[in-house]
Short mmCIF file of C-alpha atoms and ligand atoms in Angstrom, two decimals:
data_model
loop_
_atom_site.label_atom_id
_atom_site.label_comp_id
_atom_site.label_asym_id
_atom_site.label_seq_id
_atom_site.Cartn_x
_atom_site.Cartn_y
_atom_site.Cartn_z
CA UNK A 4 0.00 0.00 0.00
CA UNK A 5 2.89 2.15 0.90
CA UNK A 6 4.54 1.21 -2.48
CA UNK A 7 1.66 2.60 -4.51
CA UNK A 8 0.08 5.36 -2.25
CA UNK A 9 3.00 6.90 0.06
CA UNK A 10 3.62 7.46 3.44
CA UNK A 11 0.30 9.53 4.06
CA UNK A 12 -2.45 8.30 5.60
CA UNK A 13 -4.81 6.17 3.70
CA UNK A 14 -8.19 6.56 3.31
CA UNK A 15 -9.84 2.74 3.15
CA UNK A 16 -13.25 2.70 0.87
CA UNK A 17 -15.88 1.40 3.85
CA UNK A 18 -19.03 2.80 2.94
CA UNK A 19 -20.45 5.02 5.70
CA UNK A 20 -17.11 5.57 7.90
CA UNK A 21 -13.99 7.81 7.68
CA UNK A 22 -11.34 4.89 8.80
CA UNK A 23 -7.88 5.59 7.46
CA UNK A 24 -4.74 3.80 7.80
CA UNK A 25 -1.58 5.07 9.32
CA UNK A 26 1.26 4.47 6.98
CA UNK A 27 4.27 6.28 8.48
CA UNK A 28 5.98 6.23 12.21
CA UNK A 29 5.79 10.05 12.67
CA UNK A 30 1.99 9.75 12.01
CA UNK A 31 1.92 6.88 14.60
CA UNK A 32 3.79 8.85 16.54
CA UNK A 33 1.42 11.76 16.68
CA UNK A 34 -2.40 9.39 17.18
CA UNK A 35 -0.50 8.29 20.01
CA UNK A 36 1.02 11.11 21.89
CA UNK A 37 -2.04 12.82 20.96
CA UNK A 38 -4.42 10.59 23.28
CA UNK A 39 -7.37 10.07 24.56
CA UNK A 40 -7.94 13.59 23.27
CA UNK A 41 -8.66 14.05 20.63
CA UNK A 42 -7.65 10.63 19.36
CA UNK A 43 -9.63 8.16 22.05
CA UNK A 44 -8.70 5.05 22.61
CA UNK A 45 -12.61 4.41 23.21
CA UNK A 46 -13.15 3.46 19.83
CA UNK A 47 -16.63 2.08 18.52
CA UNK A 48 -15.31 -1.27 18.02
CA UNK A 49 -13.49 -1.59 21.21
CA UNK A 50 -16.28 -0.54 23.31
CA UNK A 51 -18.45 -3.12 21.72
CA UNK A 52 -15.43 -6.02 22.38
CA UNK A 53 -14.18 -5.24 25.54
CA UNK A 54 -17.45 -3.96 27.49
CA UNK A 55 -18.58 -7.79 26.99
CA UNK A 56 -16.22 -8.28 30.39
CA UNK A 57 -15.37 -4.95 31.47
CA UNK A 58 -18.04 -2.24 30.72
CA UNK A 59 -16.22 0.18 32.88
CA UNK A 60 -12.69 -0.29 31.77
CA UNK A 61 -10.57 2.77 32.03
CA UNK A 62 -9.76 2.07 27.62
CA UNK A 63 -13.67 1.84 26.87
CA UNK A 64 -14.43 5.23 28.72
CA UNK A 65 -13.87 9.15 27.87
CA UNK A 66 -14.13 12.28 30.26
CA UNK A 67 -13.80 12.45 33.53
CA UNK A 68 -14.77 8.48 34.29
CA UNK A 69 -11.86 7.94 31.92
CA UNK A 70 -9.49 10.10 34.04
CA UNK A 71 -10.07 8.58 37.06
CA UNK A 72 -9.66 5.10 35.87
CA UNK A 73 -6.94 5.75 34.48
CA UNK A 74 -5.31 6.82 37.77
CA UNK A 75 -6.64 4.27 39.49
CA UNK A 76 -4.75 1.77 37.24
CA UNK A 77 -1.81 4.01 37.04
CA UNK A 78 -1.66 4.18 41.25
CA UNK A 79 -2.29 0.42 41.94
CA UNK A 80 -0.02 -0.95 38.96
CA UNK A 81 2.69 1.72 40.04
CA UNK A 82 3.34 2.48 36.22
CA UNK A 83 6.33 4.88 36.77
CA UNK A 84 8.29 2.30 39.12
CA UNK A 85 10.36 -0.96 37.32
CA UNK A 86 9.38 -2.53 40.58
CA UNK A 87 6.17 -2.64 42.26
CA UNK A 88 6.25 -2.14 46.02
CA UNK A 89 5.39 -5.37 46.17
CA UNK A 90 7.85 -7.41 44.02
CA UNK A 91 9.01 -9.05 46.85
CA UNK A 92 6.00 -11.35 47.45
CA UNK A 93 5.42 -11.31 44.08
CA UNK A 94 8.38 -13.12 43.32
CA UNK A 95 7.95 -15.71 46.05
CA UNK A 96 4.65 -16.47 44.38
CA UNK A 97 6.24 -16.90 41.19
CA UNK A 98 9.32 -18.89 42.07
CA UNK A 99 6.96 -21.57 43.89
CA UNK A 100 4.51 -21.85 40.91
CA UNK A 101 7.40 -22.07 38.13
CA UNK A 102 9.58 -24.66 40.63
CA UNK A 103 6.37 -26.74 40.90
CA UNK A 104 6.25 -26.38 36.80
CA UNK A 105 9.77 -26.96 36.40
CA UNK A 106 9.53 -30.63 38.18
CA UNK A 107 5.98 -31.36 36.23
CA UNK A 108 7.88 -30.75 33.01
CA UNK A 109 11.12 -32.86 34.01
CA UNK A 110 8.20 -35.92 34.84
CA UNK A 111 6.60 -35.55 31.72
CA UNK A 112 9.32 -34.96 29.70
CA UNK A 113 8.85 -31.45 28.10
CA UNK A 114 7.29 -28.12 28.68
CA UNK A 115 4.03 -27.91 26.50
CA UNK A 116 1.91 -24.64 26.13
CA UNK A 117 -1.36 -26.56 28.06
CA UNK A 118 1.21 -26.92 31.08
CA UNK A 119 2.43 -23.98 30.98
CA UNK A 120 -0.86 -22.16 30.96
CA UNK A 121 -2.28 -23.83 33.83
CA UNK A 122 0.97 -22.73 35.72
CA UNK A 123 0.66 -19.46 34.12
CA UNK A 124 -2.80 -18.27 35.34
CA UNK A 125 -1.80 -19.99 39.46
CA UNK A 126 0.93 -17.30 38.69
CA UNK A 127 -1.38 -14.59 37.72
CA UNK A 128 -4.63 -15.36 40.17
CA UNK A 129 -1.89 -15.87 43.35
CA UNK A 130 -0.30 -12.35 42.42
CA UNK A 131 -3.24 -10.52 41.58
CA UNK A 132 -5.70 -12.10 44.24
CA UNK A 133 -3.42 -14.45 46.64
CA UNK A 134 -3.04 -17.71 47.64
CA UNK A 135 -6.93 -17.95 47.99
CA UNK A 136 -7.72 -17.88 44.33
CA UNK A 137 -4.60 -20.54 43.70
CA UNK A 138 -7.00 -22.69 42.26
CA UNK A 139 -10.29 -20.54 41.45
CA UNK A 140 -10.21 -22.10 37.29
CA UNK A 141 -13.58 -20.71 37.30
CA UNK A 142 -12.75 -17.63 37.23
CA UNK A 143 -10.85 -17.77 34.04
CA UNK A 144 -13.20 -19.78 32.73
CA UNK A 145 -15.99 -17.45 33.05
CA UNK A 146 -13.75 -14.44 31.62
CA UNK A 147 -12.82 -16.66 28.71
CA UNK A 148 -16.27 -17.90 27.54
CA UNK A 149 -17.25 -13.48 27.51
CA UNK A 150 -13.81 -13.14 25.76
CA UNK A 151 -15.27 -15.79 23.42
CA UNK A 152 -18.74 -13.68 22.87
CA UNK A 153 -16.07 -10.55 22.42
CA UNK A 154 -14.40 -11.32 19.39
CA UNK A 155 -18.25 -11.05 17.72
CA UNK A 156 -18.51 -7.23 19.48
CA UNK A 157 -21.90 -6.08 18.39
CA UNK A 158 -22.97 -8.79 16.24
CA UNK A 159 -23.65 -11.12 20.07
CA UNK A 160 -26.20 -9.81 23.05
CA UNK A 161 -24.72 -8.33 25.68
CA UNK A 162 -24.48 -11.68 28.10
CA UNK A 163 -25.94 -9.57 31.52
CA UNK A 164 -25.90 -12.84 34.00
CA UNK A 165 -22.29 -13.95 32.62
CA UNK A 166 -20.85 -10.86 33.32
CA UNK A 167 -22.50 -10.42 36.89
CA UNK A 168 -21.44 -13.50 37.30
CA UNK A 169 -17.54 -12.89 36.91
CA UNK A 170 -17.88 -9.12 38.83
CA UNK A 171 -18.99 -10.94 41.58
CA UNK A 172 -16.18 -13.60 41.77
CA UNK A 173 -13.63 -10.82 41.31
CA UNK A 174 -15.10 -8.43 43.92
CA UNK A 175 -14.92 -11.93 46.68
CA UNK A 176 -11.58 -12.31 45.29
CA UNK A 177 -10.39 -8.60 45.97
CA UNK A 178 -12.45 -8.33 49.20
CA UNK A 179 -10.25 -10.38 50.83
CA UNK A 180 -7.46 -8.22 49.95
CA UNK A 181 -4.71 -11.03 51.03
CA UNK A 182 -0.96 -9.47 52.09
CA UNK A 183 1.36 -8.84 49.22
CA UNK A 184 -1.27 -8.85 46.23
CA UNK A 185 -2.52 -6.81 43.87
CA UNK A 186 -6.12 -6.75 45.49
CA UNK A 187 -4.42 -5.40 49.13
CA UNK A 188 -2.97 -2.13 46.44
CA UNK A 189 -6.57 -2.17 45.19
CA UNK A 190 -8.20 -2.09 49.07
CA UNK A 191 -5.72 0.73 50.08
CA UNK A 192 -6.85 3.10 46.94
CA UNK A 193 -10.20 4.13 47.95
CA UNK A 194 -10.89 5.12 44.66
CA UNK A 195 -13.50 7.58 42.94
CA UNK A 196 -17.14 6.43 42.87
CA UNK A 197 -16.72 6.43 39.02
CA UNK A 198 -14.07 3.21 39.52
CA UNK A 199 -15.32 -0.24 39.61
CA UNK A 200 -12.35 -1.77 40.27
CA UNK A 201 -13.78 -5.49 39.53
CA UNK A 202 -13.83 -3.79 36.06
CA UNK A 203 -10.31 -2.22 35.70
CA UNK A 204 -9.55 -6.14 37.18
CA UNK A 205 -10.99 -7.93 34.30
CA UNK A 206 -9.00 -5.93 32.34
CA UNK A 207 -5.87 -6.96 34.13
CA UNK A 208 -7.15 -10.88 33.93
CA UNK A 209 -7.41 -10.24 29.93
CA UNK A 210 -3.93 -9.12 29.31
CA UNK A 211 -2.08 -11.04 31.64
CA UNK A 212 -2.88 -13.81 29.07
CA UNK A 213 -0.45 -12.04 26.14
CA UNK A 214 1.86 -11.84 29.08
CA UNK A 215 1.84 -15.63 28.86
CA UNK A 216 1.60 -15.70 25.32
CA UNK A 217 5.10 -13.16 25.05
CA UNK A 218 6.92 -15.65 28.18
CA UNK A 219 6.64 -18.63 26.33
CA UNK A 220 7.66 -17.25 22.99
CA UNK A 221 11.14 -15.56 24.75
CA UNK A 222 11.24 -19.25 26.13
CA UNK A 223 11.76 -20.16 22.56
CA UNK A 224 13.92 -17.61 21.16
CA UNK A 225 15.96 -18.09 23.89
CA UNK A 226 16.29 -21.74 23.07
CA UNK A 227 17.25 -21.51 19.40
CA UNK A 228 19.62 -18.69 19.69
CA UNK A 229 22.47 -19.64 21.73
CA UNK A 230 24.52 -16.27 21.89
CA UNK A 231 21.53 -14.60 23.31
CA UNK A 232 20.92 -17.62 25.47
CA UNK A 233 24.43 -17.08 27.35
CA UNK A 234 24.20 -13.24 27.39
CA UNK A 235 20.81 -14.19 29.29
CA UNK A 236 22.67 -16.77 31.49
CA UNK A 237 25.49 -14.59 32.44
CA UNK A 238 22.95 -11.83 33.88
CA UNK A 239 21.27 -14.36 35.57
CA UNK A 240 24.81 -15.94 36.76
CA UNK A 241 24.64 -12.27 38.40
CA UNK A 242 21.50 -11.29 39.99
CA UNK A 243 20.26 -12.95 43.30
CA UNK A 244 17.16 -15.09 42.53
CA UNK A 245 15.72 -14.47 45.96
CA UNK A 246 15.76 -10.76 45.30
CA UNK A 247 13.41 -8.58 42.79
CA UNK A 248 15.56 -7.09 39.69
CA UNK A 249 15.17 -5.58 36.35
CA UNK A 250 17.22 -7.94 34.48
CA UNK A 251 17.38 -5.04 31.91
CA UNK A 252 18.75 -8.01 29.39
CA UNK A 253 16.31 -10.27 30.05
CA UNK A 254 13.46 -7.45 29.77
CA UNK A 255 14.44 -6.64 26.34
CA UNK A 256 14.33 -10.32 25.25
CA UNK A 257 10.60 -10.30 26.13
CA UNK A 258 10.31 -6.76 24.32
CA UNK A 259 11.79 -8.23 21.12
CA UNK A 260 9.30 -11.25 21.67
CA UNK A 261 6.56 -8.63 21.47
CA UNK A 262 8.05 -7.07 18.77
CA UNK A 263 8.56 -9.92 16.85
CA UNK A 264 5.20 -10.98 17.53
CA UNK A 265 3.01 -8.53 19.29
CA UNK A 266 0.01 -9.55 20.96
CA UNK A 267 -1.68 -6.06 19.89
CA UNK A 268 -1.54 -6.23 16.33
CA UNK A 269 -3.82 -3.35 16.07
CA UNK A 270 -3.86 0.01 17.93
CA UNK A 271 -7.04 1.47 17.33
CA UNK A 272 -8.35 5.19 17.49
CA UNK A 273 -11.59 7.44 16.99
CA UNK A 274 -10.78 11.24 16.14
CA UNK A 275 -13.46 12.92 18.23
CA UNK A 276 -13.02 16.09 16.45
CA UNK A 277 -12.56 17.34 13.28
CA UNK A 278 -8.76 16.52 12.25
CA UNK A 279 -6.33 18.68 10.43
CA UNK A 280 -3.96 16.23 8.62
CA UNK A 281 -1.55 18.62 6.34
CA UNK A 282 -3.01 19.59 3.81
CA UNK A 283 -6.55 17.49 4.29
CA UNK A 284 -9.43 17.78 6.92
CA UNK A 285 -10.26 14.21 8.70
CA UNK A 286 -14.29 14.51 9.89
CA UNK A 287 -15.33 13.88 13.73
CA UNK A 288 -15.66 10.56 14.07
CA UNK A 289 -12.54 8.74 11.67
CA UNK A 290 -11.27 5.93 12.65
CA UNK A 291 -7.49 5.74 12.80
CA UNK A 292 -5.62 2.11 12.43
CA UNK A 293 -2.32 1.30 13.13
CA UNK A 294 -0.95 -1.89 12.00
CA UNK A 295 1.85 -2.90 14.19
CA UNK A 296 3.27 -5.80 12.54
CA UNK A 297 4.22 -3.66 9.56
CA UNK A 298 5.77 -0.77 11.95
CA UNK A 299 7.81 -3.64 14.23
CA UNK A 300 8.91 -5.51 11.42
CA UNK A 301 9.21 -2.64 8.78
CA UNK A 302 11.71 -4.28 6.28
CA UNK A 303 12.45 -0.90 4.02
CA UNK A 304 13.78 1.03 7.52
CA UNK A 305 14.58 -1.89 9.77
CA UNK A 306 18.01 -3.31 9.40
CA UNK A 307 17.05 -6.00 12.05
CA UNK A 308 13.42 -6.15 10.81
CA UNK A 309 12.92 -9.93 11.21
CA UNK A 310 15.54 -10.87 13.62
CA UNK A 311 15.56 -11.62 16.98
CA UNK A 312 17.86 -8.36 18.19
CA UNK A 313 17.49 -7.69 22.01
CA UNK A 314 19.49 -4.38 21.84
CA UNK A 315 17.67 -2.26 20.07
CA UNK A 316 15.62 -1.88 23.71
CA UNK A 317 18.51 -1.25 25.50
CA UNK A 318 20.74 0.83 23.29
CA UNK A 319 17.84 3.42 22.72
CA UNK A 320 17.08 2.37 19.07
CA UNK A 321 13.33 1.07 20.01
CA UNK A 322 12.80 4.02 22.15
CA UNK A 323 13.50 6.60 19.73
CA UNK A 324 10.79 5.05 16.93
CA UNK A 325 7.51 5.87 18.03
CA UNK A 326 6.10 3.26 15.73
CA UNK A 327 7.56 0.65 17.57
CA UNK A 328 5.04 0.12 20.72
CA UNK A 329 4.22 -3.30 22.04
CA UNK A 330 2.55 -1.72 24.51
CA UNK A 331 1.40 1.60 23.38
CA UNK A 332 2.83 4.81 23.82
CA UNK A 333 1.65 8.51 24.73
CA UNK A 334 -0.39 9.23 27.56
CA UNK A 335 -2.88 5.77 26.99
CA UNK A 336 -0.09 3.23 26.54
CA UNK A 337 -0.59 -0.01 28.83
CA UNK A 338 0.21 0.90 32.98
CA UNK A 339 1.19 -2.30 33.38
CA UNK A 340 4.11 -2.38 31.32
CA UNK A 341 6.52 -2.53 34.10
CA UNK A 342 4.58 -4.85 35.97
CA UNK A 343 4.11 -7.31 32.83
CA UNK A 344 8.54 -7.14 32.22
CA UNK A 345 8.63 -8.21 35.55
CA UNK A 346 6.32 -10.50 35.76
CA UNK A 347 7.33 -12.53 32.94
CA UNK A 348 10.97 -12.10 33.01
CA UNK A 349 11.25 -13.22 36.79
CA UNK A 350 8.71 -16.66 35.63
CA UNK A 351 11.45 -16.89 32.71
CA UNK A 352 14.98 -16.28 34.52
CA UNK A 353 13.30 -19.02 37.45
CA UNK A 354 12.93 -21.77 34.56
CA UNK A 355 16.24 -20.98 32.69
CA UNK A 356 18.08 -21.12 36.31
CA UNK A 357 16.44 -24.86 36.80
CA UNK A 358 16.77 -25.95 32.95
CA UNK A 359 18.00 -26.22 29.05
CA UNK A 360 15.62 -25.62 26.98
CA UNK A 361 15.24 -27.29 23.71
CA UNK A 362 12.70 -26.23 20.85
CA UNK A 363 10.90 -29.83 20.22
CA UNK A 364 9.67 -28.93 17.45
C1 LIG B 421 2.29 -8.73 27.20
C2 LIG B 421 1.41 -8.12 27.96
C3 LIG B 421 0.73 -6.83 27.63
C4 LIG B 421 0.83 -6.07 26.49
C5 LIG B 421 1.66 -6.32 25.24
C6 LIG B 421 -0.02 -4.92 26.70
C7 LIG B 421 -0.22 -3.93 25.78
C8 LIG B 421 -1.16 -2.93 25.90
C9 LIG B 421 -1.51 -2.02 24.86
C10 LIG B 421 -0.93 -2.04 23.45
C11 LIG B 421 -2.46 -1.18 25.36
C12 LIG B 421 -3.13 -0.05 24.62
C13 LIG B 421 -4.29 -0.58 23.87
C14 LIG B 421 -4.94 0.44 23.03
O1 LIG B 421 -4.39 1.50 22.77
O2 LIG B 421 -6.05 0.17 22.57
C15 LIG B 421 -2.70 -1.57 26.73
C16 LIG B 421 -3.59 -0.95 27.57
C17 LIG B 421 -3.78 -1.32 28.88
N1 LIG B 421 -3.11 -2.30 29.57
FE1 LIG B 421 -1.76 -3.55 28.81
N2 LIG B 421 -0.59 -4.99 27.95
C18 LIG B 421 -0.16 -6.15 28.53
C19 LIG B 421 -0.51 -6.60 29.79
C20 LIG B 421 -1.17 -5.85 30.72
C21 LIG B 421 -1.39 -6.25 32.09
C22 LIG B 421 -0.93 -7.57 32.68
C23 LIG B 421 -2.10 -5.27 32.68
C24 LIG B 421 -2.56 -5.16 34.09
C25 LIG B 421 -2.06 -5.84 35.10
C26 LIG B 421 -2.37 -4.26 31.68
C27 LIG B 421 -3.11 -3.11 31.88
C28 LIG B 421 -3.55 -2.30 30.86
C29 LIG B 421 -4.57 -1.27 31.03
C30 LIG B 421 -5.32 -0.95 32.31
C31 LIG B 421 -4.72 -0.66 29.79
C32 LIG B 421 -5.68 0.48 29.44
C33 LIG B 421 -4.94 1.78 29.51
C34 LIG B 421 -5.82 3.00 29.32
O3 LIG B 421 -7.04 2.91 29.41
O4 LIG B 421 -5.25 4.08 29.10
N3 LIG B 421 -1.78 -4.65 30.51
N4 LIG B 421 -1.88 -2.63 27.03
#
């Protein structure tokens, strides 16, 4: 499309909507820094998807209800810090679930994604709720089967009893507000009246699963590349693996992972205002799309478009594109970016201390 239209935004023929495609980084650049106002994440389609689970979610809502979500998740996820206050606990929960995955594997005789997802959501449900919801499947399950009714957006009824259903589970789970988790931040946040944190929750539920997703793929660039593999080992040779770190090397392995393969292929916006676009005049209401798969892997600027290249996330290369955003960027990019890197690399450096892995196949 680039090839025979340029680098300027592109109008796409849908009959009755304004959606255009964003073609260049700098335009990328700008949707982004230049949100929720007047570019809102809210977009039709979104809303429609996402309030399945989580009608109040702070990426479905505008205005003031949008500003105080969004602080909410900001204050409880502690956006700005590389380590949550409460990394500590975290990573005791983590160590215990991956140790008890890491001697499941070694019986069976390989590490298969069905394994690794059960161990993956103990990990998420013991950080974000505590020990207590260990082994609550059910919730998943009933966040899943609205997921499932999700991907249809406005073409499936709103599924009312469903959706009560999973608030309520999530409000026992964060009720209880267990030491070290994510629900004792939520208790100590008295939040706005215009929060439901069960909602911002389900939210937190949803993405943790491309946290799993992006783990399990480092797992396997890691085990095909050997020179990264080693770089890897040696940080690991010297951290402590009773205490929280960055493990800035690691971190940018699972960055790559997302670049590589990002879980958000598409960043979606509505303009809600008229738009001046150089020379042309985008209507209230356009819908702007950003492909990420072209922008991460863009093979006419990227020298290391489809390689596996840790450093560009460490040597400032990936930080001065503002196309390339796993996880968003500007003022709506995900809060839990910090929280995800540690998350998942402190899961991966505990398997790659116990084991070699091996891609099977
Ligand atoms: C690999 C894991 C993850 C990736 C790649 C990711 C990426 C993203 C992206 C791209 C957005 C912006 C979406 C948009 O503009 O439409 C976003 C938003 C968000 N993410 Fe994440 N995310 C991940 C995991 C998480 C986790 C685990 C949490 C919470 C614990 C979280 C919390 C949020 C929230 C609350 C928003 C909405 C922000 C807003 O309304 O301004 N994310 N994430």
């Amino acid at each position: 499309l680039r090839e025979r239209h340029g680098s300027r935004p592109l109008r796409l023929a849908v009959p009755g909507r304004t959606i255009v495609l964003l073609l260049s980084p700098d335009d990328v650049g700008r949707v982004l820094a230049e949100s929720p106002e007047p570019f809102t994440p809210d977009t039709v389609e979104k809303h429609a998807a996402l309030g399945k689970f989580q009608p109040h979610g702070s990426l479905i809502s505008r205005g003031r209800p949008r500003r105080e979500r969004r602080r909410f998740n900001e204050a409880v996820l502690e956006t700005h810090r590389p380590l949550h206050h409460l990394s500590g606990p975290m990573l005791v929960r983590i160590g215990e679930e991956c140790d008890r995955l890491a001697a499941e594997t070694e019986d069976a005789g390989g590490l298969d994604w069905r394994r690794f997802e059960r161990a993956w959501w103990r990990i998420v449900r013991r950080v974000v709720f505590g020990d207590g919801a260990a082994d609550d499947r059910t919730v998943i399950d009933l966040l899943d089967a609205l997921r499932r009714s999700a991907n249809w957006a406005y073409l499936t009824p709103t599924r009312a009893r469903a959706r009560e259903a999973l608030a309520e589970r999530l409000r026992e789970h964060l009720d209880r507000a267990e030491d070290g988790t994510l629900a004792a931040a939520v208790a100590r946040e008295a939040p706005d009246p215009l929060v439901d944190p069960a909602d911002q929750v389900a939210h937190w539920l949803f993405a943790f699963d491309a946290a799993g997703m992006a783990l399990m793929r480092t797992l396997a660039l890691l085990a095909v590349n050997r020179g990264h593999r080693h770089v890897a080992r040696c940080e690991l040779g010297a951290s402590d693996p009773d205490s929280p770190e960055e493990l800035p090397y690691l971190r940018a392995c699972v960055l790559e992972s997302l670049r590589l393969w990002p879980t958000t292929p598409l960043l979606l916006r509505d303009g809600v205002t008229e738009t001046r676009w150089g020379p042309e005049t985008l209507p209230e209401g356009t819908s702007f799309l950003v492909y990420t798969p072209l922008f991460n892997r863009d093979g006419e600027r990227l020298p290391f478009a489809d390689r596996f290249t840790p450093g560009i996330w460490t040597d400032g290369t990936a930080e001065a594109d503002p196309s390339i955003t796993p996880f968003s960027g500007g003022p709506a990019c995900c809060p839990g970016r910090n929280l995800v890197l540690f998350t998942v690399t402190s899961a991966l450096a505990r398997l790659l201390r116990r084991e070699e892995y091996r891609l099977a196949s």
